[in-house]
Amino acid sequence: MLTATADPVLSLSQAVAGDQTAFAGIVREHQAMVYSIGWHFLRDRAMAEEMAQDVFLHLYRNLGSIESARHLTHWLRKVATHRCIDQARRRKLVRWSDLEHVREPVAAESGRDPMLAGLLARLVAGLPPKPRMMVILRYQEDLEPAEIADLLEIPLGTVKSGLHRALALLRSKMEKETVQ
Amino acid sequence: MIRISMLMTTLALAALPAQDLGSFIEWDKLSQKAAESVNVNLEGTLLELATRFLSSGKNGGEKTKKLLNDLKGIHVRSLKFDKEGEYSLSDVDKVKSQLKGPEWSPIVDVRSSKGGDNAGVYIKTDGKQILGIVVLAAEPKELTLVEIKGSIDPEQLRELGGKFGIPDLDIRKKKNAEEE
Amino acid sequence: MNEFEDQLREAMHRREPGPGFAGRVAAMATGARKPVRRSNPVWRWAMAAAAACLMMVTGVQEYRRHQGEQARRQLLLALQITSEKLSLVDRQLEKVEGIVQGIMVDERTKQ
C-alpha cells in the first residue's frame, strides 16, 4: 500500500488508485475547512461531521473528475456550501432574522474583545441561510465577494448587499447583547 | 285503547333512582342453570363511548344521536333456560312489589293465568317528571329485567326500531302496512 | 477592514472535527466501514422517545377503540332485548284486547 505524500497531485492520483491512506491524507488536509463550514452554518457538531463525511464520500466517488489541488479545494467548498444550504431548506425550523428591515452598515468602531467571538458565531448562525453562508465564506474562508458569488451561483451584487446587510444586523444584535 | 307504542310517545325519561331492582332476583344463582345469560351495565364514560361508537355509524342520524346522548344508563339482565320452571315467580313478584310504590306507575302489567308470559312496563315519576322506565318480562323459559335511565324522547326511541339490527317497535305500523 | 470584521474573522476561525475523522471517512470511502449516520446521541434519544410515544399513543388508541367497540356491542344488545320485550308486551296487549272485544261481541249477541 502506498502512503500519502505532501504532494497533493500525487496524493490525488494515489487516492484515485484506491489508496486508503492517500485519501485519508486528503481528508485530513481539508477536513477543517469542510467541517468548519458545516459547524458555523449548522452549529451542531454531529450534523457538521455528518455533512463533512458525506462531502468526502462524494469526493471519493468523484476523484476522477478532480483536476488539481486548487480545483479540489474549490470543489469541496462548493459541495459543502450547497449541502449546508440544502439542509437548512429541509429543516426550516429556525426563525431567521429579518434582513429587509436592516439598514446598510455605517462605519462603527467597537472595542476588540476576543470574548465576543462565541457570541458573534452564534449570531451568525441565526442569519438566514444564504447571508449566513456569505459571512462564513467571507470571514472563515477569506473569499472575495466574486468568489462567493461563483460558489453560491448568485449575482455579485446580491452577495455584496447581502454581506452588508448581514454585517449591519450582526453589529446591531451584538450591540444589544453586549449592552444587556 | 292502551298501546305500548302510544304510551311510549308520552314518556320522557329522566334518571332512575339508585335502587337496584335487579338485586331482588338472584341472577348469579339462576345464571348457573341458564342456557344463555346476558348482563349489560352501561353508565357514565362507558355509555358515552358506546353511544359515540354506535351513532358514528351509517345509522347514526340526528334523532338517533339525540336519543343516545340523552341515555344516562341502561342495565339489562336476561336469562334463557332450556326448560320451563327454572326460576320462581316469587322472585318476579319481589321485583314487582318494589314497583308498587307511589312513585311507580304500571303502564302495562299483563299476567297470563295459564303459566304464559308475564310482562310489565313501569315508569317512575316524581309527580311532575318521569324519572325512568323498567321493563320486566317473565316468560316460561326466559326472564328479563331492563332498567333505562335518561331523559329520552320516546319518539326517538321508536326511531331506533329497524336500526342497528333492532326490530321495529311499532307493531301497529307494521300491521297497517300489511293491511294496506 | 474594521475591528468588527476582525472580530468576525476571529469568531469564524476553522475548527477540526473529532479525532480519527479522516481515518474513519477514508475507511468508509474504500468500503472498509459503513457510513455513520446521525451520530448525535440526543438525536438517537429523541428518535427513540418519539417511537415510544408513537407506540404508546397507538396502543392507547387501539385500546380505546377496542373498549368502545365492546361497549357499542353491549349497548346494541341491551337495546335489542329492550325492543324485544316491549314487543312482547305489545303482543300480550293485543291478545287481551282480542279477548275483551270477543266478550263484548258475545254480550251484544246475547242482548
PDB file of N, CA and C in Angstrom, chain A residues 20 23-24 27 31-33 35-36 39-40 44-47 49-50 52-54 56-57 60 110-114 117 120 139-142 167 171 174, chain C residues 1-19 21-30 32 35-41:
ATOM      1  N   GLN A  20      -6.193   3.970   0.429  1.00  0.00           N
ATOM      2  CA  GLN A  20      -6.982   4.484   1.558  1.00  0.00           C
ATOM      3  C   GLN A  20      -6.207   5.523   2.351  1.00  0.00           C
ATOM      4  N   PHE A  23      -6.109   8.809   0.520  1.00  0.00           N
ATOM      5  CA  PHE A  23      -7.383   9.517   0.623  1.00  0.00           C
ATOM      6  C   PHE A  23      -7.555  10.109   2.017  1.00  0.00           C
ATOM      7  N   ALA A  24      -7.118   9.363   3.041  1.00  0.00           N
ATOM      8  CA  ALA A  24      -7.192   9.882   4.414  1.00  0.00           C
ATOM      9  C   ALA A  24      -6.366  11.162   4.532  1.00  0.00           C
ATOM     10  N   VAL A  27      -8.348  13.962   3.096  1.00  0.00           N
ATOM     11  CA  VAL A  27      -9.410  14.327   4.051  1.00  0.00           C
ATOM     12  C   VAL A  27      -8.817  15.171   5.171  1.00  0.00           C
ATOM     13  N   GLN A  31     -10.259  18.694   6.012  1.00  0.00           N
ATOM     14  CA  GLN A  31     -11.374  18.444   6.944  1.00  0.00           C
ATOM     15  C   GLN A  31     -11.771  19.671   7.753  1.00  0.00           C
ATOM     16  N   ALA A  32     -10.784  20.482   8.163  1.00  0.00           N
ATOM     17  CA  ALA A  32     -11.097  21.673   8.973  1.00  0.00           C
ATOM     18  C   ALA A  32     -11.959  22.644   8.171  1.00  0.00           C
ATOM     19  N   MET A  33     -11.617  22.797   6.882  1.00  0.00           N
ATOM     20  CA  MET A  33     -12.380  23.709   6.041  1.00  0.00           C
ATOM     21  C   MET A  33     -13.836  23.212   5.891  1.00  0.00           C
ATOM     22  N   TYR A  35     -15.487  20.847   7.562  1.00  0.00           N
ATOM     23  CA  TYR A  35     -16.203  20.706   8.834  1.00  0.00           C
ATOM     24  C   TYR A  35     -16.600  22.072   9.396  1.00  0.00           C
ATOM     25  N   SER A  36     -15.716  23.054   9.277  1.00  0.00           N
ATOM     26  CA  SER A  36     -15.993  24.382   9.835  1.00  0.00           C
ATOM     27  C   SER A  36     -17.125  25.089   9.096  1.00  0.00           C
ATOM     28  N   TRP A  39     -19.975  23.493  10.657  1.00  0.00           N
ATOM     29  CA  TRP A  39     -20.125  23.860  12.072  1.00  0.00           C
ATOM     30  C   TRP A  39     -20.683  25.276  12.221  1.00  0.00           C
ATOM     31  N   HIS A  40     -20.091  26.221  11.480  1.00  0.00           N
ATOM     32  CA  HIS A  40     -20.567  27.604  11.601  1.00  0.00           C
ATOM     33  C   HIS A  40     -21.970  27.782  11.019  1.00  0.00           C
ATOM     34  N   ASP A  44     -24.012  22.510  14.950  1.00  0.00           N
ATOM     35  CA  ASP A  44     -24.298  21.190  15.525  1.00  0.00           C
ATOM     36  C   ASP A  44     -23.141  20.286  15.114  1.00  0.00           C
ATOM     37  N   ARG A  45     -22.396  19.840  16.129  1.00  0.00           N
ATOM     38  CA  ARG A  45     -21.164  19.075  15.864  1.00  0.00           C
ATOM     39  C   ARG A  45     -21.466  17.801  15.064  1.00  0.00           C
ATOM     40  N   ALA A  46     -22.491  17.064  15.502  1.00  0.00           N
ATOM     41  CA  ALA A  46     -22.809  15.800  14.840  1.00  0.00           C
ATOM     42  C   ALA A  46     -23.267  16.024  13.397  1.00  0.00           C
ATOM     43  N   MET A  47     -24.101  17.037  13.231  1.00  0.00           N
ATOM     44  CA  MET A  47     -24.588  17.314  11.877  1.00  0.00           C
ATOM     45  C   MET A  47     -23.474  17.819  10.977  1.00  0.00           C
ATOM     46  N   GLU A  49     -20.294  17.054  11.266  1.00  0.00           N
ATOM     47  CA  GLU A  49     -19.433  15.900  10.932  1.00  0.00           C
ATOM     48  C   GLU A  49     -20.091  15.023   9.883  1.00  0.00           C
ATOM     49  N   GLU A  50     -21.388  14.854  10.017  1.00  0.00           N
ATOM     50  CA  GLU A  50     -22.102  14.017   9.045  1.00  0.00           C
ATOM     51  C   GLU A  50     -22.065  14.651   7.661  1.00  0.00           C
ATOM     52  N   ALA A  52     -19.773  16.747   6.596  1.00  0.00           N
ATOM     53  CA  ALA A  52     -18.396  16.648   6.116  1.00  0.00           C
ATOM     54  C   ALA A  52     -18.107  15.230   5.608  1.00  0.00           C
ATOM     55  N   GLN A  53     -18.577  14.264   6.344  1.00  0.00           N
ATOM     56  CA  GLN A  53     -18.398  12.860   5.947  1.00  0.00           C
ATOM     57  C   GLN A  53     -19.008  12.615   4.556  1.00  0.00           C
ATOM     58  N   ASP A  54     -20.235  13.106   4.377  1.00  0.00           N
ATOM     59  CA  ASP A  54     -20.917  12.925   3.086  1.00  0.00           C
ATOM     60  C   ASP A  54     -20.167  13.626   1.947  1.00  0.00           C
ATOM     61  N   PHE A  56     -16.945  14.201   1.764  1.00  0.00           N
ATOM     62  CA  PHE A  56     -15.722  13.456   1.408  1.00  0.00           C
ATOM     63  C   PHE A  56     -16.055  12.119   0.720  1.00  0.00           C
ATOM     64  N   LEU A  57     -17.136  11.506   1.126  1.00  0.00           N
ATOM     65  CA  LEU A  57     -17.534  10.258   0.443  1.00  0.00           C
ATOM     66  C   LEU A  57     -17.930  10.558  -1.004  1.00  0.00           C
ATOM     67  N   TYR A  60     -14.802  11.000  -2.930  1.00  0.00           N
ATOM     68  CA  TYR A  60     -14.152   9.738  -3.277  1.00  0.00           C
ATOM     69  C   TYR A  60     -14.742   9.153  -4.567  1.00  0.00           C
ATOM     70  N   SER A 110     -15.904  49.550  17.427  1.00  0.00           N
ATOM     71  CA  SER A 110     -16.170  48.999  18.756  1.00  0.00           C
ATOM     72  C   SER A 110     -14.880  48.358  19.249  1.00  0.00           C
ATOM     73  N   GLY A 111     -14.725  48.358  20.519  1.00  0.00           N
ATOM     74  CA  GLY A 111     -13.505  47.821  21.088  1.00  0.00           C
ATOM     75  C   GLY A 111     -13.361  46.335  20.801  1.00  0.00           C
ATOM     76  N   ARG A 112     -12.176  45.887  20.444  1.00  0.00           N
ATOM     77  CA  ARG A 112     -11.960  44.473  20.132  1.00  0.00           C
ATOM     78  C   ARG A 112     -12.002  43.666  21.412  1.00  0.00           C
ATOM     79  N   ASP A 113     -12.796  42.628  21.351  1.00  0.00           N
ATOM     80  CA  ASP A 113     -12.949  41.795  22.543  1.00  0.00           C
ATOM     81  C   ASP A 113     -13.041  40.336  22.113  1.00  0.00           C
ATOM     82  N   PRO A 114     -11.966  39.574  22.303  1.00  0.00           N
ATOM     83  CA  PRO A 114     -11.961  38.167  21.880  1.00  0.00           C
ATOM     84  C   PRO A 114     -13.073  37.348  22.544  1.00  0.00           C
ATOM     85  N   ALA A 117     -16.228  36.517  20.535  1.00  0.00           N
ATOM     86  CA  ALA A 117     -16.186  35.639  19.364  1.00  0.00           C
ATOM     87  C   ALA A 117     -17.294  34.580  19.397  1.00  0.00           C
ATOM     88  N   LEU A 120     -20.607  36.159  18.702  1.00  0.00           N
ATOM     89  CA  LEU A 120     -20.688  36.521  17.284  1.00  0.00           C
ATOM     90  C   LEU A 120     -20.975  35.285  16.414  1.00  0.00           C
ATOM     91  N   TYR A 139     -15.550  35.365   5.911  1.00  0.00           N
ATOM     92  CA  TYR A 139     -14.698  35.541   7.086  1.00  0.00           C
ATOM     93  C   TYR A 139     -14.026  34.253   7.568  1.00  0.00           C
ATOM     94  N   GLN A 140     -14.568  33.113   7.235  1.00  0.00           N
ATOM     95  CA  GLN A 140     -13.855  31.877   7.564  1.00  0.00           C
ATOM     96  C   GLN A 140     -12.875  31.541   6.442  1.00  0.00           C
ATOM     97  N   GLU A 141     -13.407  31.590   5.210  1.00  0.00           N
ATOM     98  CA  GLU A 141     -12.583  31.181   4.075  1.00  0.00           C
ATOM     99  C   GLU A 141     -11.837  32.345   3.420  1.00  0.00           C
ATOM    100  N   ASP A 142     -12.151  33.541   3.891  1.00  0.00           N
ATOM    101  CA  ASP A 142     -11.473  34.738   3.390  1.00  0.00           C
ATOM    102  C   ASP A 142     -11.636  34.905   1.877  1.00  0.00           C
ATOM    103  N   LEU A 167     -23.835  42.119   7.968  1.00  0.00           N
ATOM    104  CA  LEU A 167     -22.913  42.763   8.923  1.00  0.00           C
ATOM    105  C   LEU A 167     -23.647  43.772   9.799  1.00  0.00           C
ATOM    106  N   ARG A 171     -23.939  43.475  13.744  1.00  0.00           N
ATOM    107  CA  ARG A 171     -23.416  44.565  14.582  1.00  0.00           C
ATOM    108  C   ARG A 171     -24.485  45.056  15.562  1.00  0.00           C
ATOM    109  N   MET A 174     -25.242  42.442  18.166  1.00  0.00           N
ATOM    110  CA  MET A 174     -24.168  42.298  19.131  1.00  0.00           C
ATOM    111  C   MET A 174     -24.164  43.462  20.120  1.00  0.00           C
TER     112      MET A 174
ATOM    113  N   MET C   1     -11.193  47.343   6.191  1.00  0.00           N
ATOM    114  CA  MET C   1     -11.307  46.320   7.250  1.00  0.00           C
ATOM    115  C   MET C   1     -11.408  47.000   8.612  1.00  0.00           C
ATOM    116  N   ASN C   2     -12.436  46.750   9.344  1.00  0.00           N
ATOM    117  CA  ASN C   2     -12.558  47.359  10.666  1.00  0.00           C
ATOM    118  C   ASN C   2     -12.466  46.296  11.760  1.00  0.00           C
ATOM    119  N   GLU C   3     -12.534  46.793  12.979  1.00  0.00           N
ATOM    120  CA  GLU C   3     -12.360  45.867  14.112  1.00  0.00           C
ATOM    121  C   GLU C   3     -13.471  44.839  14.193  1.00  0.00           C
ATOM    122  N   PHE C   4     -14.656  45.290  13.804  1.00  0.00           N
ATOM    123  CA  PHE C   4     -15.784  44.346  13.856  1.00  0.00           C
ATOM    124  C   PHE C   4     -15.538  43.161  12.927  1.00  0.00           C
ATOM    125  N   GLU C   5     -15.023  43.462  11.744  1.00  0.00           N
ATOM    126  CA  GLU C   5     -14.733  42.379  10.805  1.00  0.00           C
ATOM    127  C   GLU C   5     -13.609  41.483  11.316  1.00  0.00           C
ATOM    128  N   ASP C   6     -12.687  42.075  12.008  1.00  0.00           N
ATOM    129  CA  ASP C   6     -11.609  41.276  12.617  1.00  0.00           C
ATOM    130  C   ASP C   6     -12.186  40.303  13.649  1.00  0.00           C
ATOM    131  N   GLN C   7     -13.099  40.865  14.424  1.00  0.00           N
ATOM    132  CA  GLN C   7     -13.748  40.014  15.438  1.00  0.00           C
ATOM    133  C   GLN C   7     -14.513  38.876  14.759  1.00  0.00           C
ATOM    134  N   LEU C   8     -15.159  39.234  13.662  1.00  0.00           N
ATOM    135  CA  LEU C   8     -15.921  38.240  12.914  1.00  0.00           C
ATOM    136  C   LEU C   8     -14.990  37.149  12.374  1.00  0.00           C
ATOM    137  N   ARG C   9     -13.846  37.597  11.875  1.00  0.00           N
ATOM    138  CA  ARG C   9     -12.861  36.641  11.333  1.00  0.00           C
ATOM    139  C   ARG C   9     -12.381  35.712  12.449  1.00  0.00           C
ATOM    140  N   GLU C  10     -12.191  36.298  13.605  1.00  0.00           N
ATOM    141  CA  GLU C  10     -11.746  35.501  14.754  1.00  0.00           C
ATOM    142  C   GLU C  10     -12.818  34.492  15.169  1.00  0.00           C
ATOM    143  N   ALA C  11     -14.066  34.968  15.147  1.00  0.00           N
ATOM    144  CA  ALA C  11     -15.181  34.083  15.528  1.00  0.00           C
ATOM    145  C   ALA C  11     -15.362  32.945  14.519  1.00  0.00           C
ATOM    146  N   MET C  12     -15.015  33.220  13.244  1.00  0.00           N
ATOM    147  CA  MET C  12     -15.232  32.247  12.187  1.00  0.00           C
ATOM    148  C   MET C  12     -13.990  31.387  11.909  1.00  0.00           C
ATOM    149  N   HIS C  13     -13.113  31.287  12.880  1.00  0.00           N
ATOM    150  CA  HIS C  13     -11.895  30.504  12.629  1.00  0.00           C
ATOM    151  C   HIS C  13     -12.239  29.023  12.414  1.00  0.00           C
ATOM    152  N   ARG C  14     -11.382  28.369  11.654  1.00  0.00           N
ATOM    153  CA  ARG C  14     -11.626  26.962  11.335  1.00  0.00           C
ATOM    154  C   ARG C  14     -11.473  26.081  12.574  1.00  0.00           C
ATOM    155  N   ARG C  15     -12.232  25.037  12.583  1.00  0.00           N
ATOM    156  CA  ARG C  15     -12.169  24.070  13.676  1.00  0.00           C
ATOM    157  C   ARG C  15     -11.928  22.683  13.098  1.00  0.00           C
ATOM    158  N   GLU C  16     -11.434  21.816  13.940  1.00  0.00           N
ATOM    159  CA  GLU C  16     -11.184  20.439  13.499  1.00  0.00           C
ATOM    160  C   GLU C  16     -12.352  19.540  13.922  1.00  0.00           C
ATOM    161  N   PRO C  17     -12.706  18.562  13.100  1.00  0.00           N
ATOM    162  CA  PRO C  17     -13.732  17.606  13.541  1.00  0.00           C
ATOM    163  C   PRO C  17     -13.161  16.688  14.620  1.00  0.00           C
ATOM    164  N   GLY C  18     -13.933  15.738  15.066  1.00  0.00           N
ATOM    165  CA  GLY C  18     -13.499  14.841  16.134  1.00  0.00           C
ATOM    166  C   GLY C  18     -12.288  14.022  15.736  1.00  0.00           C
ATOM    167  N   PRO C  19     -11.550  13.507  16.734  1.00  0.00           N
ATOM    168  CA  PRO C  19     -10.345  12.722  16.449  1.00  0.00           C
ATOM    169  C   PRO C  19     -10.667  11.493  15.585  1.00  0.00           C
ATOM    170  N   PHE C  21     -11.351  11.414  12.458  1.00  0.00           N
ATOM    171  CA  PHE C  21     -12.355  11.663  11.408  1.00  0.00           C
ATOM    172  C   PHE C  21     -11.853  11.214  10.034  1.00  0.00           C
ATOM    173  N   ALA C  22     -10.634  11.641   9.709  1.00  0.00           N
ATOM    174  CA  ALA C  22     -10.084  11.343   8.377  1.00  0.00           C
ATOM    175  C   ALA C  22      -9.967   9.832   8.158  1.00  0.00           C
ATOM    176  N   GLY C  23      -9.468   9.122   9.164  1.00  0.00           N
ATOM    177  CA  GLY C  23      -9.318   7.667   9.050  1.00  0.00           C
ATOM    178  C   GLY C  23     -10.663   6.985   8.849  1.00  0.00           C
ATOM    179  N   ARG C  24     -11.647   7.429   9.611  1.00  0.00           N
ATOM    180  CA  ARG C  24     -12.982   6.819   9.512  1.00  0.00           C
ATOM    181  C   ARG C  24     -13.568   7.036   8.118  1.00  0.00           C
ATOM    182  N   VAL C  25     -13.469   8.286   7.661  1.00  0.00           N
ATOM    183  CA  VAL C  25     -14.070   8.621   6.367  1.00  0.00           C
ATOM    184  C   VAL C  25     -13.363   7.849   5.243  1.00  0.00           C
ATOM    185  N   ALA C  26     -12.036   7.770   5.352  1.00  0.00           N
ATOM    186  CA  ALA C  26     -11.287   7.044   4.321  1.00  0.00           C
ATOM    187  C   ALA C  26     -11.678   5.566   4.315  1.00  0.00           C
ATOM    188  N   ALA C  27     -11.857   4.992   5.511  1.00  0.00           N
ATOM    189  CA  ALA C  27     -12.278   3.591   5.610  1.00  0.00           C
ATOM    190  C   ALA C  27     -13.666   3.393   5.016  1.00  0.00           C
ATOM    191  N   MET C  28     -14.536   4.338   5.276  1.00  0.00           N
ATOM    192  CA  MET C  28     -15.899   4.258   4.713  1.00  0.00           C
ATOM    193  C   MET C  28     -15.844   4.363   3.184  1.00  0.00           C
ATOM    194  N   ALA C  29     -15.026   5.287   2.721  1.00  0.00           N
ATOM    195  CA  ALA C  29     -14.946   5.541   1.277  1.00  0.00           C
ATOM    196  C   ALA C  29     -14.456   4.300   0.528  1.00  0.00           C
ATOM    197  N   THR C  30     -13.491   3.608   1.114  1.00  0.00           N
ATOM    198  CA  THR C  30     -12.935   2.432   0.430  1.00  0.00           C
ATOM    199  C   THR C  30     -13.717   1.161   0.755  1.00  0.00           C
ATOM    200  N   ALA C  32     -14.366  -0.172   3.699  1.00  0.00           N
ATOM    201  CA  ALA C  32     -13.972  -0.915   4.887  1.00  0.00           C
ATOM    202  C   ALA C  32     -14.953  -0.694   6.044  1.00  0.00           C
ATOM    203  N   PRO C  35     -20.906   4.018   6.312  1.00  0.00           N
ATOM    204  CA  PRO C  35     -21.036   5.408   6.741  1.00  0.00           C
ATOM    205  C   PRO C  35     -21.842   5.535   8.028  1.00  0.00           C
ATOM    206  N   VAL C  36     -21.403   6.441   8.862  1.00  0.00           N
ATOM    207  CA  VAL C  36     -22.099   6.684  10.119  1.00  0.00           C
ATOM    208  C   VAL C  36     -23.160   7.748   9.897  1.00  0.00           C
ATOM    209  N   ARG C  37     -24.356   7.479  10.304  1.00  0.00           N
ATOM    210  CA  ARG C  37     -25.453   8.439  10.144  1.00  0.00           C
ATOM    211  C   ARG C  37     -25.938   8.914  11.491  1.00  0.00           C
ATOM    212  N   ARG C  38     -26.154  10.224  11.558  1.00  0.00           N
ATOM    213  CA  ARG C  38     -26.783  10.844  12.718  1.00  0.00           C
ATOM    214  C   ARG C  38     -26.205  10.311  14.019  1.00  0.00           C
ATOM    215  N   SER C  39     -24.923  10.621  14.258  1.00  0.00           N
ATOM    216  CA  SER C  39     -24.247  10.068  15.420  1.00  0.00           C
ATOM    217  C   SER C  39     -24.604  10.799  16.709  1.00  0.00           C
ATOM    218  N   ASN C  40     -25.363  11.894  16.592  1.00  0.00           N
ATOM    219  CA  ASN C  40     -25.713  12.675  17.777  1.00  0.00           C
ATOM    220  C   ASN C  40     -26.591  11.854  18.727  1.00  0.00           C
ATOM    221  N   PRO C  41     -26.110  11.611  19.951  1.00  0.00           N
ATOM    222  CA  PRO C  41     -26.914  10.797  20.876  1.00  0.00           C
ATOM    223  C   PRO C  41     -28.246  11.435  21.225  1.00  0.00           C
TER     224      PRO C  41
END
